[in-house]
CSV table of C-alpha atoms and ligand atoms in Angstrom, one decimal:
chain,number,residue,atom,x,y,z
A,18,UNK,CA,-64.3,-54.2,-100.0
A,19,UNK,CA,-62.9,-55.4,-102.8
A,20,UNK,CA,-62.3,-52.2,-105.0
A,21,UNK,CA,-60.3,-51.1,-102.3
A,22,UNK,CA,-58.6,-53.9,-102.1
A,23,UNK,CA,-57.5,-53.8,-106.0
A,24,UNK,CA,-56.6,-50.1,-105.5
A,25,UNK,CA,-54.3,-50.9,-103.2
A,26,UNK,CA,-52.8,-54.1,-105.0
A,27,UNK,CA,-52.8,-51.5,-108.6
A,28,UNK,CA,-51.9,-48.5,-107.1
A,29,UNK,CA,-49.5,-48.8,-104.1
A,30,UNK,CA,-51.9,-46.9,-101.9
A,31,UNK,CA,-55.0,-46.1,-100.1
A,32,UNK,CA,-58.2,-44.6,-101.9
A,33,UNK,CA,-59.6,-41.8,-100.7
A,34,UNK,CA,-62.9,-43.6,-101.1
A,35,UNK,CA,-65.3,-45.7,-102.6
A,36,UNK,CA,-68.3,-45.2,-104.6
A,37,UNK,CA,-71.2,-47.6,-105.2
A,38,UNK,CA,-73.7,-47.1,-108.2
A,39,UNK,CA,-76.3,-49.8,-108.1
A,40,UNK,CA,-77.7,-51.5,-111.1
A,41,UNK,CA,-81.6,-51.5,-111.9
A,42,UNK,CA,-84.6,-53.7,-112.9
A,43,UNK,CA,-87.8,-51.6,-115.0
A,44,UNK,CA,-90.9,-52.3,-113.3
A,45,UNK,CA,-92.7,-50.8,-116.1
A,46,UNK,CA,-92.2,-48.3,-119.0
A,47,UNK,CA,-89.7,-49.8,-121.6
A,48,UNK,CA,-88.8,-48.1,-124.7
A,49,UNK,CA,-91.1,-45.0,-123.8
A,50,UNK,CA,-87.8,-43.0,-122.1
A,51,UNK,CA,-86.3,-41.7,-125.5
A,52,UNK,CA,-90.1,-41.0,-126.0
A,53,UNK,CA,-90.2,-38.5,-123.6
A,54,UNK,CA,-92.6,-40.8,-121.8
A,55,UNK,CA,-92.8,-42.5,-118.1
A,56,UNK,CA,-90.6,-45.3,-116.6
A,57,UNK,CA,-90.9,-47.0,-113.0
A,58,UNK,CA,-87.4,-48.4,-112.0
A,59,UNK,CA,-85.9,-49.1,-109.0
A,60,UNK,CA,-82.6,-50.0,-107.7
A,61,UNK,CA,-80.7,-53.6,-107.3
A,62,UNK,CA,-78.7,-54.3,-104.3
A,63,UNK,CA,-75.8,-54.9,-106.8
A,64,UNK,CA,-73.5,-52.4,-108.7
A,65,UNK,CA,-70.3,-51.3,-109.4
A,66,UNK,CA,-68.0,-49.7,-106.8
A,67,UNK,CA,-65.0,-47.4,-107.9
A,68,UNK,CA,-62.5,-47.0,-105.2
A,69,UNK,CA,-60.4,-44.0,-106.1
A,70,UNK,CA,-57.4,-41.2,-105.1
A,71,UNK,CA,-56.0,-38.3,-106.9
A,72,UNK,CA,-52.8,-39.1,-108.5
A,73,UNK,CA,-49.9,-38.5,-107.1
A,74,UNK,CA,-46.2,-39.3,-108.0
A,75,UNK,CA,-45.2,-40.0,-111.7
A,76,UNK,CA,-49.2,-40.3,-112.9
A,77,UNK,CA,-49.6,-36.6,-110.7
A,78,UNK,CA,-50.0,-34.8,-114.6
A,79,UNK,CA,-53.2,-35.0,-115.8
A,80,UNK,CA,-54.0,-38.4,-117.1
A,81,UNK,CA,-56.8,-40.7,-115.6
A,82,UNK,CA,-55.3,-44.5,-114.9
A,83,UNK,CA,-58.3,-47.2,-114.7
A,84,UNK,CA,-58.4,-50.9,-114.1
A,85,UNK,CA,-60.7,-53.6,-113.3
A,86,UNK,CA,-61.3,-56.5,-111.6
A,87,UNK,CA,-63.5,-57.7,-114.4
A,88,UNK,CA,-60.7,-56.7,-117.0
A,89,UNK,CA,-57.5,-57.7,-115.5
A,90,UNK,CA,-55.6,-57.5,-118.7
A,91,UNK,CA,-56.5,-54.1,-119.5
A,92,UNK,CA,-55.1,-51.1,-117.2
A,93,UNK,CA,-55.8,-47.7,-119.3
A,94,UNK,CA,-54.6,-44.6,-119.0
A,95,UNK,CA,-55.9,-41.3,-120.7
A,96,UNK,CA,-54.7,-37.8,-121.5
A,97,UNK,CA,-57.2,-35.7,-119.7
A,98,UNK,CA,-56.8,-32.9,-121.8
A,99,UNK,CA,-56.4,-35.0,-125.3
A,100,UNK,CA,-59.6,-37.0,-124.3
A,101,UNK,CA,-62.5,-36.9,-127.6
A,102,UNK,CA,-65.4,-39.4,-128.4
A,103,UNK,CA,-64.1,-42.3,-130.3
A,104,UNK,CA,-60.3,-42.5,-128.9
A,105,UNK,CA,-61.1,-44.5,-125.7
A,106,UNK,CA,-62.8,-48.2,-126.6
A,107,UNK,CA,-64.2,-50.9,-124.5
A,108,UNK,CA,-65.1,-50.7,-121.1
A,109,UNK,CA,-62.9,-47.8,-120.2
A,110,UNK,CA,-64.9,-45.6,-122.4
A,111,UNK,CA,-67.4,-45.3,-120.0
A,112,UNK,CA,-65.6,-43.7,-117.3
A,113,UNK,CA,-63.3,-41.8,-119.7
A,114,UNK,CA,-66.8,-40.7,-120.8
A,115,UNK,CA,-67.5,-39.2,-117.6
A,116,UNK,CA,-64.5,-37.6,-116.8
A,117,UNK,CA,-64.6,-36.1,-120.9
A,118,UNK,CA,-68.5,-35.0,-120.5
A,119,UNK,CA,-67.3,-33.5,-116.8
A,120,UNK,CA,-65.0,-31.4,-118.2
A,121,UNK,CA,-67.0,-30.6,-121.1
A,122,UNK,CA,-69.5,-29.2,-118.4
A,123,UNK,CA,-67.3,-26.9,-117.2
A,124,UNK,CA,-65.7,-29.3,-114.3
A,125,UNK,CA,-62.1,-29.6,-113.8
A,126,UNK,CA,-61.2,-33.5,-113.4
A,127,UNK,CA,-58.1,-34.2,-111.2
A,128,UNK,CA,-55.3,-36.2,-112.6
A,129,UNK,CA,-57.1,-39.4,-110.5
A,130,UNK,CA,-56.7,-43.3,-110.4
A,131,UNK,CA,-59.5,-45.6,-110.5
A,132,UNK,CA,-60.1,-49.1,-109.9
A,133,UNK,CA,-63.5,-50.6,-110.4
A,134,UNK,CA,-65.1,-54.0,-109.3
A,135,UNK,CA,-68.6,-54.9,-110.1
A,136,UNK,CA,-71.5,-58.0,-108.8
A,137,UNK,CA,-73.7,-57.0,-111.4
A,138,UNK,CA,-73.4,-59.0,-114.9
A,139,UNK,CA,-72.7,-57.5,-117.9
A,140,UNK,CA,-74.7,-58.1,-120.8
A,141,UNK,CA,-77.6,-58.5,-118.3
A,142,UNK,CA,-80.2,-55.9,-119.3
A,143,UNK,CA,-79.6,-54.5,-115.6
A,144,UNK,CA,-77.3,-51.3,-116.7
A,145,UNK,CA,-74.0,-52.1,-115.8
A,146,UNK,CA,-73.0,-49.7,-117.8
A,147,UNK,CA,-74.6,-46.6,-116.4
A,148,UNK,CA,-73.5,-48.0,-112.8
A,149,UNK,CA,-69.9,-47.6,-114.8
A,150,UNK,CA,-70.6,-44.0,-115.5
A,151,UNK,CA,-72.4,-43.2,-112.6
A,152,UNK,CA,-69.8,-44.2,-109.9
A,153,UNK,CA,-66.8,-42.8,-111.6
A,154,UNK,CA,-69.1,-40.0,-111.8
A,155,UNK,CA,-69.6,-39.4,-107.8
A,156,UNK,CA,-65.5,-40.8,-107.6
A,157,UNK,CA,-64.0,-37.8,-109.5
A,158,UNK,CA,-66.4,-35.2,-108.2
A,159,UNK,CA,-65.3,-35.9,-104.9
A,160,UNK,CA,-62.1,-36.0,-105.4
A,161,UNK,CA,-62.9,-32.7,-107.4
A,162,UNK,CA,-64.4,-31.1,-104.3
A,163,UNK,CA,-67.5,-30.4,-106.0
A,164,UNK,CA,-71.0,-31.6,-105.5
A,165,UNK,CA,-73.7,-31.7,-108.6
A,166,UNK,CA,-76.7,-31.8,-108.3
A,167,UNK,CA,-78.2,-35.5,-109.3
A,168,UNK,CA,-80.4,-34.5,-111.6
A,169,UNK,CA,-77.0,-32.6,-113.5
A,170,UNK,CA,-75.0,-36.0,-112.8
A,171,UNK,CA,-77.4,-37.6,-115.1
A,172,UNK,CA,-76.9,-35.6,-118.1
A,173,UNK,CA,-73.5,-36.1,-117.5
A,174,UNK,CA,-73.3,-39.8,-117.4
A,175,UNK,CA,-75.9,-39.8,-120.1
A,176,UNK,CA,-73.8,-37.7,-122.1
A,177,UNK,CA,-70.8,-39.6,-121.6
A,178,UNK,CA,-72.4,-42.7,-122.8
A,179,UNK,CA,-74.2,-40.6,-126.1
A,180,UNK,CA,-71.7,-38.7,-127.2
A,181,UNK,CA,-68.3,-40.7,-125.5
A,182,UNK,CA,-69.0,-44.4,-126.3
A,183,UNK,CA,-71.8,-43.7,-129.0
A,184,UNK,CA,-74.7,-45.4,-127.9
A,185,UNK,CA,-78.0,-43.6,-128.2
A,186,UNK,CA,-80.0,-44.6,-125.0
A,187,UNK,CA,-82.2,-43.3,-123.4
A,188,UNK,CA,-82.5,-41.3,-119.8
A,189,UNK,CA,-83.7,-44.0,-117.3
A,190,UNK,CA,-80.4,-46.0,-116.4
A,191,UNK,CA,-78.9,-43.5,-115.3
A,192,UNK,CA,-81.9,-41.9,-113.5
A,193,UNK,CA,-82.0,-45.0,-111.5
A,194,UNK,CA,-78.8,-45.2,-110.7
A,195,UNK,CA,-78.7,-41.6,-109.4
A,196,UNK,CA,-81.8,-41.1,-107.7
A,197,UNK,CA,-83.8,-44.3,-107.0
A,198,UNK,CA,-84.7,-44.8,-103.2
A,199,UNK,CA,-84.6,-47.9,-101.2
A,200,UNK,CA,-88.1,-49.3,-100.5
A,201,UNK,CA,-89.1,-47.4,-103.5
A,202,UNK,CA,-89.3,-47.3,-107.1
A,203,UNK,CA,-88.9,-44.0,-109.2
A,204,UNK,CA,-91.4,-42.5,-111.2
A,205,UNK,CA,-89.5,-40.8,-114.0
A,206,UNK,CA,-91.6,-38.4,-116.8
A,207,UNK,CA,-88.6,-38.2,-119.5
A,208,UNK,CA,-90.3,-35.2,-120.9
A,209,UNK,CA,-89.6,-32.5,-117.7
A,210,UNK,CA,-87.3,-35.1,-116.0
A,211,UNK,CA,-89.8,-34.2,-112.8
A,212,UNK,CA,-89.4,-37.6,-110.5
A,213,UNK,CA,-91.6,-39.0,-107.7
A,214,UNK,CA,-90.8,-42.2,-105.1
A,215,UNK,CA,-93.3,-44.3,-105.1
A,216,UNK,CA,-93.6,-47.1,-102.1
A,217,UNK,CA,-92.9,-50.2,-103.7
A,218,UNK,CA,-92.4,-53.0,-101.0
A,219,UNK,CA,-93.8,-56.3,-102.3
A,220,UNK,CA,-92.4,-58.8,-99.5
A,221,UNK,CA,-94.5,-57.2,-97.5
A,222,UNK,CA,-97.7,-57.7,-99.5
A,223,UNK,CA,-96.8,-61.3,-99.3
A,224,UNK,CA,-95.6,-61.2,-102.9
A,225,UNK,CA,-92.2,-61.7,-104.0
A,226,UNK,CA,-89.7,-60.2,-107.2
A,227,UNK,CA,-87.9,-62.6,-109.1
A,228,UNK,CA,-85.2,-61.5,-111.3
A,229,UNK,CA,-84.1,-63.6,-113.9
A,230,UNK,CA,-80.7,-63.1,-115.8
A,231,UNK,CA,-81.4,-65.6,-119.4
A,232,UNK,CA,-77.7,-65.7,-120.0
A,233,UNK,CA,-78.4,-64.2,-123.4
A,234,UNK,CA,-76.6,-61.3,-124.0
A,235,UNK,CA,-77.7,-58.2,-125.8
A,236,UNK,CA,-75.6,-55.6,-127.1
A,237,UNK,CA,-77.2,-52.3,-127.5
A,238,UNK,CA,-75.1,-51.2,-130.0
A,239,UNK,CA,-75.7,-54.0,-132.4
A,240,UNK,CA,-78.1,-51.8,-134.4
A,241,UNK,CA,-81.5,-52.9,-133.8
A,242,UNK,CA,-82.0,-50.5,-130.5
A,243,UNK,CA,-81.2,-47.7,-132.7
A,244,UNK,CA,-83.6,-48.7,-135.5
A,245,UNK,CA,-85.7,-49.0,-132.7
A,246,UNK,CA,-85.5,-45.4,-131.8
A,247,UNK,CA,-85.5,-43.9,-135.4
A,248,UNK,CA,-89.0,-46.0,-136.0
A,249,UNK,CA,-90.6,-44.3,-132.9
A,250,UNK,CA,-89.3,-40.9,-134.2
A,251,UNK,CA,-91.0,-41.5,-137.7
A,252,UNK,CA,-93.9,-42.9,-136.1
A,253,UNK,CA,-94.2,-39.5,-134.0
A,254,UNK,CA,-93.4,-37.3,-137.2
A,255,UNK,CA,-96.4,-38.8,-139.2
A,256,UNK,CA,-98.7,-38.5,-136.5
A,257,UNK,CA,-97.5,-34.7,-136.3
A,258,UNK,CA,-96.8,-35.0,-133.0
A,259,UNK,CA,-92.8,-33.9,-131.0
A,260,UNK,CA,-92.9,-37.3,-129.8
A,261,UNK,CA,-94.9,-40.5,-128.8
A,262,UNK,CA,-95.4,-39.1,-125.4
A,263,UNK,CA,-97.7,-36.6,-126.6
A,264,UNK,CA,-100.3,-39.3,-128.1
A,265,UNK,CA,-102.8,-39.9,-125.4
A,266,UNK,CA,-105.7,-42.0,-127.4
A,267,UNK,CA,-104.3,-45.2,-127.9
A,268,UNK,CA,-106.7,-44.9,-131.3
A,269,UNK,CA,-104.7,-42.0,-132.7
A,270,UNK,CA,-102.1,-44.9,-133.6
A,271,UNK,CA,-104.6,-46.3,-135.8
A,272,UNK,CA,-104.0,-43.1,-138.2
A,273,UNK,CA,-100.4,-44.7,-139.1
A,274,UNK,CA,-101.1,-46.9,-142.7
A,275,UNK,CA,-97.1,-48.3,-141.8
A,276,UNK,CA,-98.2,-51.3,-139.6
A,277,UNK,CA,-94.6,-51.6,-138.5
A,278,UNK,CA,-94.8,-48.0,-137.5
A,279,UNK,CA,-97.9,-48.7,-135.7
A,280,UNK,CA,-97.0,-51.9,-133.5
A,281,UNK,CA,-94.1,-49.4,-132.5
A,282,UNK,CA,-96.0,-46.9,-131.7
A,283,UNK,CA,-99.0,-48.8,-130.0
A,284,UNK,CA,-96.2,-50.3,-127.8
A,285,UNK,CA,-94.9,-47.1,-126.4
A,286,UNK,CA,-98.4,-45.7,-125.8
A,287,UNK,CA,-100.0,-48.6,-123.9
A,288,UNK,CA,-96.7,-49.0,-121.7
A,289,UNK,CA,-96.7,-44.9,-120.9
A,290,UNK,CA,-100.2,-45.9,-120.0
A,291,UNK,CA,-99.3,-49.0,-118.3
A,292,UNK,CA,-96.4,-47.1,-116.4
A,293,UNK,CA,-99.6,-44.8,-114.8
A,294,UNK,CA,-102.0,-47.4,-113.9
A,295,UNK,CA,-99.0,-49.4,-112.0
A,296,UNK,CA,-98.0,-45.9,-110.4
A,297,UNK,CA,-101.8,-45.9,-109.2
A,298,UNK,CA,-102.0,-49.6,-108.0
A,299,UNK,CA,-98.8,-49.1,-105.9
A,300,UNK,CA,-100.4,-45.8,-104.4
A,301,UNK,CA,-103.3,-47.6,-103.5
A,302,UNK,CA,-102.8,-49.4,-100.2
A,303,UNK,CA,-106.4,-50.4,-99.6
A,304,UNK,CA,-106.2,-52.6,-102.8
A,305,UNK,CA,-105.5,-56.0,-101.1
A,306,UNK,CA,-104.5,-57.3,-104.5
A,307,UNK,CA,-102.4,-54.6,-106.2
A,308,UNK,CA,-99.3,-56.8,-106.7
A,309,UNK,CA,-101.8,-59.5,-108.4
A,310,UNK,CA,-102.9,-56.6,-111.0
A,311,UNK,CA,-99.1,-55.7,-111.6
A,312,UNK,CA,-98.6,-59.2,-112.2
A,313,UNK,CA,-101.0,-58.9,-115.0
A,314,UNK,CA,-99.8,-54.9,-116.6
A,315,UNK,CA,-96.6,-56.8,-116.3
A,316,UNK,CA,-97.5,-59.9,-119.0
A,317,UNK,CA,-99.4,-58.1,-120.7
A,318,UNK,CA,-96.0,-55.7,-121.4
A,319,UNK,CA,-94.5,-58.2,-122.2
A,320,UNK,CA,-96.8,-59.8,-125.1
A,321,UNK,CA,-96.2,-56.0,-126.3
A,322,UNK,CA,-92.5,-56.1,-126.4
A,323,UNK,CA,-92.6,-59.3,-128.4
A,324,UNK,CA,-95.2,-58.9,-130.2
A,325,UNK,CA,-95.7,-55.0,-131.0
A,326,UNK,CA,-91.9,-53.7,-130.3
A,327,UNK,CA,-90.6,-57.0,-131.1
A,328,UNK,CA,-87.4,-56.8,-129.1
A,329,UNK,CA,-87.8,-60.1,-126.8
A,330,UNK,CA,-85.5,-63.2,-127.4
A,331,UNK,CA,-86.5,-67.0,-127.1
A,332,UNK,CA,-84.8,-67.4,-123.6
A,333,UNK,CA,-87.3,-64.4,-122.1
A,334,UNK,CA,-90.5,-65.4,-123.6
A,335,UNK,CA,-89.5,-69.3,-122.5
A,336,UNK,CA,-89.0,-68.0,-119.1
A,337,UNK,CA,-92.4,-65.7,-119.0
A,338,UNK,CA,-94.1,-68.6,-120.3
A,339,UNK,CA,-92.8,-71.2,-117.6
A,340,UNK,CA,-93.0,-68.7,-114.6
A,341,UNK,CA,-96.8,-67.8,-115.4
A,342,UNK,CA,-97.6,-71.6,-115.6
A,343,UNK,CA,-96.1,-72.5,-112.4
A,344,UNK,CA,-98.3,-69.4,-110.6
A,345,UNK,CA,-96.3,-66.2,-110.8
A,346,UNK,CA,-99.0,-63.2,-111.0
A,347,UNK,CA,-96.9,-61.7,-114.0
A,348,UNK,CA,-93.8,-61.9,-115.8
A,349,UNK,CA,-91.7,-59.8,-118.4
A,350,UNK,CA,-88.8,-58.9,-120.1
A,351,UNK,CA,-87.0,-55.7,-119.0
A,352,UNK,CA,-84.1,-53.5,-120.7
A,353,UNK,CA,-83.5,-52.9,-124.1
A,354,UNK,CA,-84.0,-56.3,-125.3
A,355,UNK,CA,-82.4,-59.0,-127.2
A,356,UNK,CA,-81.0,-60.6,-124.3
A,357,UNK,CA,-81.2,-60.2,-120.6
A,358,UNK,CA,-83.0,-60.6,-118.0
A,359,UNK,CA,-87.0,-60.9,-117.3
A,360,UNK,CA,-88.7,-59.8,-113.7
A,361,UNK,CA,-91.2,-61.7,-112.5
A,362,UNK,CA,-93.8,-61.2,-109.5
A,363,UNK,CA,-95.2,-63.9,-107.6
A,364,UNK,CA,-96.6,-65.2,-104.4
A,365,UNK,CA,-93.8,-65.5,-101.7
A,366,UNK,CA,-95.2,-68.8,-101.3
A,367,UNK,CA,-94.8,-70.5,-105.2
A,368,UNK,CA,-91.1,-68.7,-106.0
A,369,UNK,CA,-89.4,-71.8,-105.5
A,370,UNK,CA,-92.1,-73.4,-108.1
A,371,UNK,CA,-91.6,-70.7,-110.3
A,372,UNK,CA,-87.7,-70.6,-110.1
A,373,UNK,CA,-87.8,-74.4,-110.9
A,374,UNK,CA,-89.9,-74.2,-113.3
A,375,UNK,CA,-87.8,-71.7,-115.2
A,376,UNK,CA,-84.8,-73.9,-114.8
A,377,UNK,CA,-86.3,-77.5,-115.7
A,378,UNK,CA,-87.5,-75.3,-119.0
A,379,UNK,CA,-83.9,-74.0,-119.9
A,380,UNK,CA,-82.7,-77.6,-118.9
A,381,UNK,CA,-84.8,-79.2,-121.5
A,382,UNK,CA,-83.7,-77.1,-124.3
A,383,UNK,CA,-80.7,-77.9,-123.3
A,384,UNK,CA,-79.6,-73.6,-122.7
A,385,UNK,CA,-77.0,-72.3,-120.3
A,386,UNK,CA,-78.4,-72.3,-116.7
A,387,UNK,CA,-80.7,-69.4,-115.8
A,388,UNK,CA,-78.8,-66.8,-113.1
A,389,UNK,CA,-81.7,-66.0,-110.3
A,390,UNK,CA,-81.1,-62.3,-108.4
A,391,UNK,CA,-82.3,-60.6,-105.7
A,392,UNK,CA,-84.3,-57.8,-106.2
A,393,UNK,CA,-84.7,-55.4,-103.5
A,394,UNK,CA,-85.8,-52.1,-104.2
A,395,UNK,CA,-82.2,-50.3,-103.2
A,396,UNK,CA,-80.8,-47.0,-102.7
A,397,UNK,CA,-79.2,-44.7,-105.3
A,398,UNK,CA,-75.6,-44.6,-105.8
A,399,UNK,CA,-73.3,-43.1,-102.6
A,400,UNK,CA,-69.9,-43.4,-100.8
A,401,UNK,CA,-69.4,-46.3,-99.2
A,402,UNK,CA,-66.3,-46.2,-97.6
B,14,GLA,C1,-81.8,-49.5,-122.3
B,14,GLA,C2,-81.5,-48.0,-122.4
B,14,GLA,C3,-82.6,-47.2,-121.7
B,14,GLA,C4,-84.0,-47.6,-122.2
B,14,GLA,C5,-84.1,-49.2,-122.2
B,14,GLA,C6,-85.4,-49.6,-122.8
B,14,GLA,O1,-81.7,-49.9,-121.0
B,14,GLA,O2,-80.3,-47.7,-121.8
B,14,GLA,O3,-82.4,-45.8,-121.9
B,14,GLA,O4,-84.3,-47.1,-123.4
B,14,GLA,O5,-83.1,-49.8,-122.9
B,14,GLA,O6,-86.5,-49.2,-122.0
């Protein structure tokens, strides 16, 4: 346990626990969250652990000390009562996020220290930030004494990365940190934040996931997810509608004369859309060849987020390209874009072709060397020790 570990070597003492929020891959639904429409995520194995203990001693007053094992050079510690949105920077805004949007909700945060440790890349598409938020949120409401309901937890973390660290995302990260199942992916409508678990088992349908971190990094907060965002709002306004959700004809998108507005919007409608018929697929045992149709609603995604949403990068549609030659049933990007990862489905039998094949493409254009994950659907964030 190597957050504990750290704790001990930072702090001079035993934790009182550790906390694991996982990381997640989108099976379907991207960009439709913040359009109060459907996403299908589920969690990874990997995620970010906070190991953490009241303070006691000279940091008893109310301040919150965090380090990292990923940032060694930076230990930080906050005011608890002075904390405000802009004051903390870098990767300690996220929890000092938490612990602000906590107290903001009426929760009293302990004077606490934190240390954090994390198998999940950054920069990945695969949410390391809301794993960030979401285990320092379960940390200090422990140590609090008080238990909040998930579904609360994730307005908090949400709120901590809005309003705290200013990024304008969307509802699913955190979601699937919080309240994914193992075995299972979850069914998230963003408009009544209802959730279902949906079976989602492929290895056992004789298919396999492949997860593919392109080594190109996106930063959300360079802009472009934003202008993202204010295009689906417009879109939604002209079409005199509260939001993209509520357009159920894929021809009402036709009505838009901006044909930048309308790619966006056609995007978000056909991957709501797609988000149901996968739902349907996986619910549908009898269908011997479910995971091959997924394979297809997932490429067919993905020619919409490059072409329609136009958020891919070179590296993802490279890899989509190469995996669906070498026999996977489907490939796409997943995340916000601009860098990341792509998820691919395939026969259990041709992954090592299709992993090859990805690599021997990123070889020849001489990129950095795909990362291949696991992906297991996992359980939602807990104590672990
Ligand atoms: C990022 C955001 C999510 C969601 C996805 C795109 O991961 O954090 O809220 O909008 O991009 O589907």
């Amino acid at each position: 346990m190597r957050a504990w570990a750290l704790f001990l070597e930072r702090f001079g003492g035993e934790p009182e626990g550790v906390w694991l929020a996982p990381g997640r891959a989108n099976l379907m639904g991207e960009h439709t969250d913040y359009n109060d429409g459907f996403v299908l995520p589920f969690a990874l194995g990997q995620g970010v652990t906070a190991a953490a203990a009241v303070a006691s001693g000279a940091l008893a007053a109310r301040r919150l000390t965090l380090c990292s094992r990923q940032e060694p050079d930076t230990a930080v510690s906050v005011d608890l009562d002075g904390l405000a949105p802009g004051q903390v920077t870098g990767w300690a805004a996220y929890p000092a996020g938490v612990a602000w949007a906590l107290e903001a909700a009426g929760y009293r945060v302990p004077g606490a220290c934190v240390a954090i440790d994390s198998d999940l890349p950054v920069g990945a598409g695969l949410s390391s930030s809301a794993a960030l938020e979401c285990a320092t949120a379960l940390a200090l409401t422990s140590l609090a004494g008080v238990e909040i309901p998930r579904a609360d937890l994730v307005t908090i973390a949400r709120r901590a990365e809005n309003e705290f660290v200013g990024v304008p995302t969307g509802v699913m990260d955190q979601s699937a940190s919080l309240r994914c199942q193992a075995g299972h992916a979850l069914l998230l409508d963003c408009r009544s934040l209802e959730v279902a678990q949906v079976p989602f088992d492929p290895v056992a349908a004789g298919a396999a996931l492949l997860l593919v971190n392109t080594r190109a990094r996106h930063a959300l907060s360079d802009g472009e997810y934003g202008r993202r965002r204010a295009e689906c709002e417009e879109a939604a306004r002209r079409l005199g509608v509260p939001s993209l959700r509520s357009v159920t004809d894929p021809a009402d998108v036709d009505r838009l004369d901006d044909p930048v507005l309308r790619r966006r919007a056609r995007h978000v409608v056909a991957d709501d859309q797609r988000v149901l018929e996968v739902v349907t697929l996986l619910r549908s045992s009898a269908d011997v060849d479910a995971y091959g149709e997924i394979g297809r609603l997932l490429s067919q995604a993905h020619a919409s987020l490059r072409d329609d949403f136009e958020v891919s990068w070179p590296e993802a549609d490279a890899a989509v390209e190469a995996m669906l030659a070498a026999g996977a049933a489907g490939a796409r990007m997943i995340g916000g874009g601009f860098g990341g990862s792509v998820l691919a489905l395939a026969p259990a039998a041709s992954l090592d072709t299709v992993r090859d094949a990805v690599t021997a493409t990123f070889a020849e254009r001489a990129w950095t060397p795909p990362e291949f994950l696991s992906a297991a659907p996992a359980d939602a964030a807990r104590r672990v020790a």
